Amino acid sequence: MKYLLILLFSVLISCDGHSQGKKAGNQSKSDMREKINNELAMKFEKDSDFSYKLPNGNEIYMMENPKGKSVGIQYERLPSPSFYTIYKEFYHDGFLKKKEMFLGQYTKVGISEYYDDKGKFDTKNEDEKFGKIKPADVLKILDKKKIINLSTGEGRLDENGNSAFTITFDESKNEYIVTVENGKANTNPEFGIGEPPAFIPVYYIINGETGDFKEKK
């Protein structure tokens, strides 16, 4: 009987410790929540060409403070040769609201982080929506097709520093749509409004299950 009481007491202590540890972990995550750098954001607002390299190597290329009903925003590029970007939103008190990682501007990947206005933390695994072909596989396919270079980061940005391509994922069809903005020379003088652009977009479809690659006509 004495042994059973000791065992029960030990279990209760263990459970309570686990609960406290879980609470402490959540509290720790909330305490470490990122806050927008207001002074840095003001520099971006004054100079649209301004950029800033963070200690982790990421480059902030767009940033705005919260104003009125608008949240604060921050866009980051991971160090070259990475093709991923990070998007962050901030509440009016400056604290982080969401953090999402993107490939090709429109396709969320990895683990997204979300906070409510009380600081409660939640996550979403964005990779669960993909089929056999993952975003990393899409990059390998584009590298093989000489559209990008995974080793050097070539093909990530155009000559003006803008994203050279976009990627969207259609869950209903399980396929990726890759848009190369300056995909080929414009041979149609009537294409576009005003002066015809020198280049026009090219669209590719990548099957999310087989990896089949084809140009969309």
PDB file of C-alpha atoms in Angstrom:
ATOM      1  CA  MET A   1       0.000   0.000   0.000  1.00  0.00           C
ATOM      2  CA  LYS A   2       2.813   2.364   0.936  1.00  0.00           C
ATOM      3  CA  TYR A   3       4.531   1.550  -2.357  1.00  0.00           C
ATOM      4  CA  LEU A   4       1.356   2.367  -4.325  1.00  0.00           C
ATOM      5  CA  LEU A   5       0.985   5.737  -2.578  1.00  0.00           C
ATOM      6  CA  ILE A   6       4.593   6.633  -3.371  1.00  0.00           C
ATOM      7  CA  LEU A   7       4.116   5.591  -7.007  1.00  0.00           C
ATOM      8  CA  LEU A   8       0.905   7.638  -7.311  1.00  0.00           C
ATOM      9  CA  PHE A   9       2.601  10.672  -5.777  1.00  0.00           C
ATOM     10  CA  SER A  10       5.498  10.351  -8.240  1.00  0.00           C
ATOM     11  CA  VAL A  11       3.116  10.174 -11.211  1.00  0.00           C
ATOM     12  CA  LEU A  12       1.263  13.296 -10.044  1.00  0.00           C
ATOM     13  CA  ILE A  13       4.520  15.224  -9.688  1.00  0.00           C
ATOM     14  CA  SER A  14       5.645  14.069 -13.127  1.00  0.00           C
ATOM     15  CA  CYS A  15       2.367  15.132 -14.764  1.00  0.00           C
ATOM     16  CA  ASP A  16       2.420  18.496 -13.034  1.00  0.00           C
ATOM     17  CA  GLY A  17       6.024  19.033 -14.092  1.00  0.00           C
ATOM     18  CA  HIS A  18       5.161  18.185 -17.695  1.00  0.00           C
ATOM     19  CA  SER A  19       2.239  20.617 -17.598  1.00  0.00           C
ATOM     20  CA  GLN A  20       4.384  23.356 -16.106  1.00  0.00           C
ATOM     21  CA  GLY A  21       7.082  22.678 -18.672  1.00  0.00           C
ATOM     22  CA  LYS A  22       4.573  22.951 -21.507  1.00  0.00           C
ATOM     23  CA  LYS A  23       3.233  26.219 -20.118  1.00  0.00           C
ATOM     24  CA  ALA A  24       6.750  27.520 -19.666  1.00  0.00           C
ATOM     25  CA  GLY A  25       7.586  26.580 -23.256  1.00  0.00           C
ATOM     26  CA  ASN A  26       4.555  28.432 -24.605  1.00  0.00           C
ATOM     27  CA  GLN A  27       5.301  31.419 -22.386  1.00  0.00           C
ATOM     28  CA  SER A  28       8.922  31.383 -23.519  1.00  0.00           C
ATOM     29  CA  LYS A  29       7.840  31.408 -27.158  1.00  0.00           C
ATOM     30  CA  SER A  30       5.519  34.331 -26.461  1.00  0.00           C
ATOM     31  CA  ASP A  31       8.209  36.222 -24.540  1.00  0.00           C
ATOM     32  CA  MET A  32      10.630  35.821 -27.448  1.00  0.00           C
ATOM     33  CA  ARG A  33       8.080  37.097 -29.963  1.00  0.00           C
ATOM     34  CA  GLU A  34       9.668  39.408 -32.475  1.00  0.00           C
ATOM     35  CA  LYS A  35       8.825  43.096 -32.499  1.00  0.00           C
ATOM     36  CA  ILE A  36       9.081  45.388 -35.493  1.00  0.00           C
ATOM     37  CA  ASN A  37      12.024  47.782 -35.639  1.00  0.00           C
ATOM     38  CA  ASN A  38      10.181  51.088 -36.055  1.00  0.00           C
ATOM     39  CA  GLU A  39      13.277  53.151 -36.833  1.00  0.00           C
ATOM     40  CA  LEU A  40      14.432  50.704 -39.475  1.00  0.00           C
ATOM     41  CA  ALA A  41      10.971  50.618 -41.054  1.00  0.00           C
ATOM     42  CA  MET A  42      11.026  54.415 -41.317  1.00  0.00           C
ATOM     43  CA  LYS A  43      14.205  54.190 -43.404  1.00  0.00           C
ATOM     44  CA  PHE A  44      12.404  51.904 -45.854  1.00  0.00           C
ATOM     45  CA  GLU A  45       9.457  54.276 -45.988  1.00  0.00           C
ATOM     46  CA  LYS A  46      11.772  57.170 -46.871  1.00  0.00           C
ATOM     47  CA  ASP A  47      13.853  55.252 -49.425  1.00  0.00           C
ATOM     48  CA  SER A  48      12.221  52.539 -51.555  1.00  0.00           C
ATOM     49  CA  ASP A  49      15.668  51.288 -52.638  1.00  0.00           C
ATOM     50  CA  PHE A  50      16.866  50.801 -49.072  1.00  0.00           C
ATOM     51  CA  SER A  51      17.748  47.280 -47.897  1.00  0.00           C
ATOM     52  CA  TYR A  52      19.134  45.859 -44.677  1.00  0.00           C
ATOM     53  CA  LYS A  53      21.025  42.674 -43.880  1.00  0.00           C
ATOM     54  CA  LEU A  54      20.069  40.952 -40.635  1.00  0.00           C
ATOM     55  CA  PRO A  55      22.602  39.147 -38.402  1.00  0.00           C
ATOM     56  CA  ASN A  56      21.285  35.791 -39.682  1.00  0.00           C
ATOM     57  CA  GLY A  57      22.176  36.809 -43.246  1.00  0.00           C
ATOM     58  CA  ASN A  58      18.613  37.476 -44.398  1.00  0.00           C
ATOM     59  CA  GLU A  59      18.069  40.652 -46.393  1.00  0.00           C
ATOM     60  CA  ILE A  60      15.064  42.842 -45.625  1.00  0.00           C
ATOM     61  CA  TYR A  61      13.949  44.366 -48.924  1.00  0.00           C
ATOM     62  CA  MET A  62      10.589  45.856 -47.921  1.00  0.00           C
ATOM     63  CA  MET A  63       9.268  47.066 -44.584  1.00  0.00           C
ATOM     64  CA  GLU A  64       6.455  49.255 -43.265  1.00  0.00           C
ATOM     65  CA  ASN A  65       5.324  50.286 -39.791  1.00  0.00           C
ATOM     66  CA  PRO A  66       1.731  49.615 -38.674  1.00  0.00           C
ATOM     67  CA  LYS A  67      -0.474  52.571 -39.617  1.00  0.00           C
ATOM     68  CA  GLY A  68      -4.183  53.143 -39.113  1.00  0.00           C
ATOM     69  CA  LYS A  69      -5.916  49.869 -39.876  1.00  0.00           C
ATOM     70  CA  SER A  70      -2.887  48.484 -41.712  1.00  0.00           C
ATOM     71  CA  VAL A  71      -0.538  45.983 -40.096  1.00  0.00           C
ATOM     72  CA  GLY A  72       3.220  46.343 -40.189  1.00  0.00           C
ATOM     73  CA  ILE A  73       4.981  44.236 -42.820  1.00  0.00           C
ATOM     74  CA  GLN A  74       8.455  42.896 -43.441  1.00  0.00           C
ATOM     75  CA  TYR A  75       9.767  40.961 -46.452  1.00  0.00           C
ATOM     76  CA  GLU A  76      13.045  39.062 -46.240  1.00  0.00           C
ATOM     77  CA  ARG A  77      15.155  37.103 -48.701  1.00  0.00           C
ATOM     78  CA  LEU A  78      17.202  34.229 -47.388  1.00  0.00           C
ATOM     79  CA  PRO A  79      20.909  34.433 -48.277  1.00  0.00           C
ATOM     80  CA  SER A  80      21.860  33.481 -51.838  1.00  0.00           C
ATOM     81  CA  PRO A  81      21.743  30.898 -53.332  1.00  0.00           C
ATOM     82  CA  SER A  82      18.439  30.305 -51.523  1.00  0.00           C
ATOM     83  CA  PHE A  83      15.233  30.951 -53.471  1.00  0.00           C
ATOM     84  CA  TYR A  84      13.004  31.325 -50.411  1.00  0.00           C
ATOM     85  CA  THR A  85      11.532  34.482 -48.893  1.00  0.00           C
ATOM     86  CA  ILE A  86       9.919  35.258 -45.537  1.00  0.00           C
ATOM     87  CA  TYR A  87       6.867  37.423 -44.970  1.00  0.00           C
ATOM     88  CA  LYS A  88       6.010  38.893 -41.562  1.00  0.00           C
ATOM     89  CA  GLU A  89       3.096  40.926 -40.246  1.00  0.00           C
ATOM     90  CA  PHE A  90       3.050  42.937 -37.026  1.00  0.00           C
ATOM     91  CA  TYR A  91       0.218  44.151 -34.796  1.00  0.00           C
ATOM     92  CA  HIS A  92      -0.175  47.827 -33.941  1.00  0.00           C
ATOM     93  CA  ASP A  93       1.708  47.268 -30.686  1.00  0.00           C
ATOM     94  CA  GLY A  94       4.636  46.149 -32.839  1.00  0.00           C
ATOM     95  CA  PHE A  95       4.539  42.471 -31.918  1.00  0.00           C
ATOM     96  CA  LEU A  96       4.666  39.721 -34.523  1.00  0.00           C
ATOM     97  CA  LYS A  97       1.308  38.576 -35.909  1.00  0.00           C
ATOM     98  CA  LYS A  98       2.441  36.029 -38.493  1.00  0.00           C
ATOM     99  CA  LYS A  99       5.558  34.626 -40.096  1.00  0.00           C
ATOM    100  CA  GLU A 100       5.360  32.678 -43.360  1.00  0.00           C
ATOM    101  CA  MET A 101       7.937  31.309 -45.777  1.00  0.00           C
ATOM    102  CA  PHE A 102       7.344  31.420 -49.524  1.00  0.00           C
ATOM    103  CA  LEU A 103       8.800  29.939 -52.672  1.00  0.00           C
ATOM    104  CA  GLY A 104       8.227  31.910 -55.846  1.00  0.00           C
ATOM    105  CA  GLN A 105       6.286  34.624 -53.982  1.00  0.00           C
ATOM    106  CA  TYR A 106       2.966  32.785 -53.759  1.00  0.00           C
ATOM    107  CA  THR A 107       3.580  29.247 -52.484  1.00  0.00           C
ATOM    108  CA  LYS A 108       3.758  28.863 -48.709  1.00  0.00           C
ATOM    109  CA  VAL A 109       6.229  26.243 -47.488  1.00  0.00           C
ATOM    110  CA  GLY A 110       7.563  24.964 -44.186  1.00  0.00           C
ATOM    111  CA  ILE A 111       6.000  25.858 -40.835  1.00  0.00           C
ATOM    112  CA  SER A 112       3.963  29.069 -40.658  1.00  0.00           C
ATOM    113  CA  GLU A 113       3.753  30.826 -37.284  1.00  0.00           C
ATOM    114  CA  TYR A 114       0.738  32.766 -36.026  1.00  0.00           C
ATOM    115  CA  TYR A 115      -0.024  34.819 -32.901  1.00  0.00           C
ATOM    116  CA  ASP A 116      -3.363  36.208 -31.830  1.00  0.00           C
ATOM    117  CA  ASP A 117      -3.581  39.670 -30.258  1.00  0.00           C
ATOM    118  CA  LYS A 118      -3.071  38.109 -26.810  1.00  0.00           C
ATOM    119  CA  GLY A 119       0.159  36.429 -27.859  1.00  0.00           C
ATOM    120  CA  LYS A 120      -1.249  32.902 -28.159  1.00  0.00           C
ATOM    121  CA  PHE A 121       0.980  30.927 -30.504  1.00  0.00           C
ATOM    122  CA  ASP A 122      -0.075  28.508 -33.253  1.00  0.00           C
ATOM    123  CA  THR A 123       1.532  26.873 -36.281  1.00  0.00           C
ATOM    124  CA  LYS A 124       0.551  25.337 -39.601  1.00  0.00           C
ATOM    125  CA  ASN A 125       2.526  22.793 -41.600  1.00  0.00           C
ATOM    126  CA  GLU A 126       2.278  24.155 -45.142  1.00  0.00           C
ATOM    127  CA  ASP A 127       4.063  21.143 -46.653  1.00  0.00           C
ATOM    128  CA  GLU A 128       1.128  18.823 -45.933  1.00  0.00           C
ATOM    129  CA  LYS A 129      -0.715  20.074 -49.017  1.00  0.00           C
ATOM    130  CA  PHE A 130       1.940  18.927 -51.473  1.00  0.00           C
ATOM    131  CA  GLY A 131       1.999  15.599 -53.268  1.00  0.00           C
ATOM    132  CA  LYS A 132       5.047  13.508 -54.086  1.00  0.00           C
ATOM    133  CA  ILE A 133       6.804  16.443 -55.745  1.00  0.00           C
ATOM    134  CA  LYS A 134       7.828  18.945 -53.071  1.00  0.00           C
ATOM    135  CA  PRO A 135       8.876  22.591 -53.562  1.00  0.00           C
ATOM    136  CA  ALA A 136      12.538  21.569 -53.276  1.00  0.00           C
ATOM    137  CA  ASP A 137      11.941  19.130 -56.153  1.00  0.00           C
ATOM    138  CA  VAL A 138      10.443  21.953 -58.228  1.00  0.00           C
ATOM    139  CA  LEU A 139      13.651  23.934 -57.772  1.00  0.00           C
ATOM    140  CA  LYS A 140      15.691  20.929 -58.884  1.00  0.00           C
ATOM    141  CA  ILE A 141      13.520  20.608 -61.996  1.00  0.00           C
ATOM    142  CA  LEU A 142      13.968  24.307 -62.810  1.00  0.00           C
ATOM    143  CA  ASP A 143      17.700  23.915 -62.261  1.00  0.00           C
ATOM    144  CA  LYS A 144      17.793  20.946 -64.633  1.00  0.00           C
ATOM    145  CA  LYS A 145      15.907  22.990 -67.242  1.00  0.00           C
ATOM    146  CA  LYS A 146      18.522  25.776 -66.889  1.00  0.00           C
ATOM    147  CA  ILE A 147      15.885  28.262 -65.726  1.00  0.00           C
ATOM    148  CA  ILE A 148      17.709  28.779 -62.419  1.00  0.00           C
ATOM    149  CA  ASN A 149      21.024  27.739 -60.919  1.00  0.00           C
ATOM    150  CA  LEU A 150      20.727  26.214 -57.455  1.00  0.00           C
ATOM    151  CA  SER A 151      24.461  26.442 -56.828  1.00  0.00           C
ATOM    152  CA  THR A 152      24.839  30.157 -57.528  1.00  0.00           C
ATOM    153  CA  GLY A 153      21.328  31.537 -57.017  1.00  0.00           C
ATOM    154  CA  GLU A 154      21.241  32.764 -60.609  1.00  0.00           C
ATOM    155  CA  GLY A 155      17.696  33.224 -61.865  1.00  0.00           C
ATOM    156  CA  ARG A 156      16.350  34.336 -58.504  1.00  0.00           C
ATOM    157  CA  LEU A 157      16.170  38.036 -59.399  1.00  0.00           C
ATOM    158  CA  ASP A 158      16.013  39.972 -62.649  1.00  0.00           C
ATOM    159  CA  GLU A 159      18.329  42.843 -63.593  1.00  0.00           C
ATOM    160  CA  ASN A 160      16.129  45.267 -61.637  1.00  0.00           C
ATOM    161  CA  GLY A 161      16.310  43.234 -58.444  1.00  0.00           C
ATOM    162  CA  ASN A 162      12.760  41.912 -58.730  1.00  0.00           C
ATOM    163  CA  SER A 163      11.724  38.265 -58.534  1.00  0.00           C
ATOM    164  CA  ALA A 164      12.488  36.633 -61.875  1.00  0.00           C
ATOM    165  CA  PHE A 165       9.762  34.019 -61.521  1.00  0.00           C
ATOM    166  CA  THR A 166       6.709  33.096 -59.478  1.00  0.00           C
ATOM    167  CA  ILE A 167       5.362  29.724 -58.374  1.00  0.00           C
ATOM    168  CA  THR A 168       1.773  28.964 -57.464  1.00  0.00           C
ATOM    169  CA  PHE A 169       0.456  25.592 -56.336  1.00  0.00           C
ATOM    170  CA  ASP A 170      -3.021  24.443 -57.385  1.00  0.00           C
ATOM    171  CA  GLU A 171      -4.141  21.987 -54.705  1.00  0.00           C
ATOM    172  CA  SER A 172      -7.217  20.889 -56.662  1.00  0.00           C
ATOM    173  CA  LYS A 173      -5.056  19.805 -59.606  1.00  0.00           C
ATOM    174  CA  ASN A 174      -1.921  18.966 -57.621  1.00  0.00           C
ATOM    175  CA  GLU A 175       0.263  20.987 -59.951  1.00  0.00           C
ATOM    176  CA  TYR A 176       2.700  23.873 -59.830  1.00  0.00           C
ATOM    177  CA  ILE A 177       2.438  26.834 -62.200  1.00  0.00           C
ATOM    178  CA  VAL A 178       5.787  28.504 -62.792  1.00  0.00           C
ATOM    179  CA  THR A 179       5.792  31.931 -64.427  1.00  0.00           C
ATOM    180  CA  VAL A 180       9.124  33.172 -65.757  1.00  0.00           C
ATOM    181  CA  GLU A 181       8.507  36.894 -66.113  1.00  0.00           C
ATOM    182  CA  ASN A 182      11.035  37.574 -68.879  1.00  0.00           C
ATOM    183  CA  GLY A 183      10.752  34.124 -70.372  1.00  0.00           C
ATOM    184  CA  LYS A 184      11.332  34.844 -74.044  1.00  0.00           C
ATOM    185  CA  ALA A 185      11.826  37.665 -76.504  1.00  0.00           C
ATOM    186  CA  ASN A 186       8.676  39.425 -77.642  1.00  0.00           C
ATOM    187  CA  THR A 187       8.259  38.880 -81.367  1.00  0.00           C
ATOM    188  CA  ASN A 188       4.742  40.317 -81.454  1.00  0.00           C
ATOM    189  CA  PRO A 189       4.884  44.121 -81.800  1.00  0.00           C
ATOM    190  CA  GLU A 190       1.189  44.350 -80.887  1.00  0.00           C
ATOM    191  CA  PHE A 191       1.641  42.623 -77.524  1.00  0.00           C
ATOM    192  CA  GLY A 192       1.062  44.869 -74.519  1.00  0.00           C
ATOM    193  CA  ILE A 193      -0.014  48.489 -74.159  1.00  0.00           C
ATOM    194  CA  GLY A 194       2.130  51.332 -75.433  1.00  0.00           C
ATOM    195  CA  GLU A 195       5.705  50.438 -76.294  1.00  0.00           C
ATOM    196  CA  PRO A 196       5.969  46.650 -76.723  1.00  0.00           C
ATOM    197  CA  PRO A 197       8.015  44.937 -73.985  1.00  0.00           C
ATOM    198  CA  ALA A 198      11.288  43.332 -75.012  1.00  0.00           C
ATOM    199  CA  PHE A 199      10.369  40.099 -73.220  1.00  0.00           C
ATOM    200  CA  ILE A 200       7.144  38.318 -72.338  1.00  0.00           C
ATOM    201  CA  PRO A 201       6.292  35.741 -69.654  1.00  0.00           C
ATOM    202  CA  VAL A 202       6.527  32.004 -70.200  1.00  0.00           C
ATOM    203  CA  TYR A 203       4.351  29.635 -68.172  1.00  0.00           C
ATOM    204  CA  TYR A 204       5.256  26.092 -67.161  1.00  0.00           C
ATOM    205  CA  ILE A 205       3.195  23.367 -65.507  1.00  0.00           C
ATOM    206  CA  ILE A 206       4.819  20.814 -63.189  1.00  0.00           C
ATOM    207  CA  ASN A 207       2.755  17.805 -62.142  1.00  0.00           C
ATOM    208  CA  GLY A 208       2.788  17.516 -58.352  1.00  0.00           C
ATOM    209  CA  GLU A 209       2.810  13.722 -58.417  1.00  0.00           C
ATOM    210  CA  THR A 210       5.000  12.776 -61.372  1.00  0.00           C
ATOM    211  CA  GLY A 211       7.159  15.866 -61.875  1.00  0.00           C
ATOM    212  CA  ASP A 212       6.153  16.026 -65.538  1.00  0.00           C
ATOM    213  CA  PHE A 213       7.240  19.397 -66.940  1.00  0.00           C
ATOM    214  CA  LYS A 214       5.587  21.180 -69.854  1.00  0.00           C
ATOM    215  CA  GLU A 215       5.179  24.668 -71.217  1.00  0.00           C
ATOM    216  CA  LYS A 216       1.693  26.113 -71.003  1.00  0.00           C
ATOM    217  CA  LYS A 217       0.633  27.404 -74.402  1.00  0.00           C
TER     218      LYS A 217
END
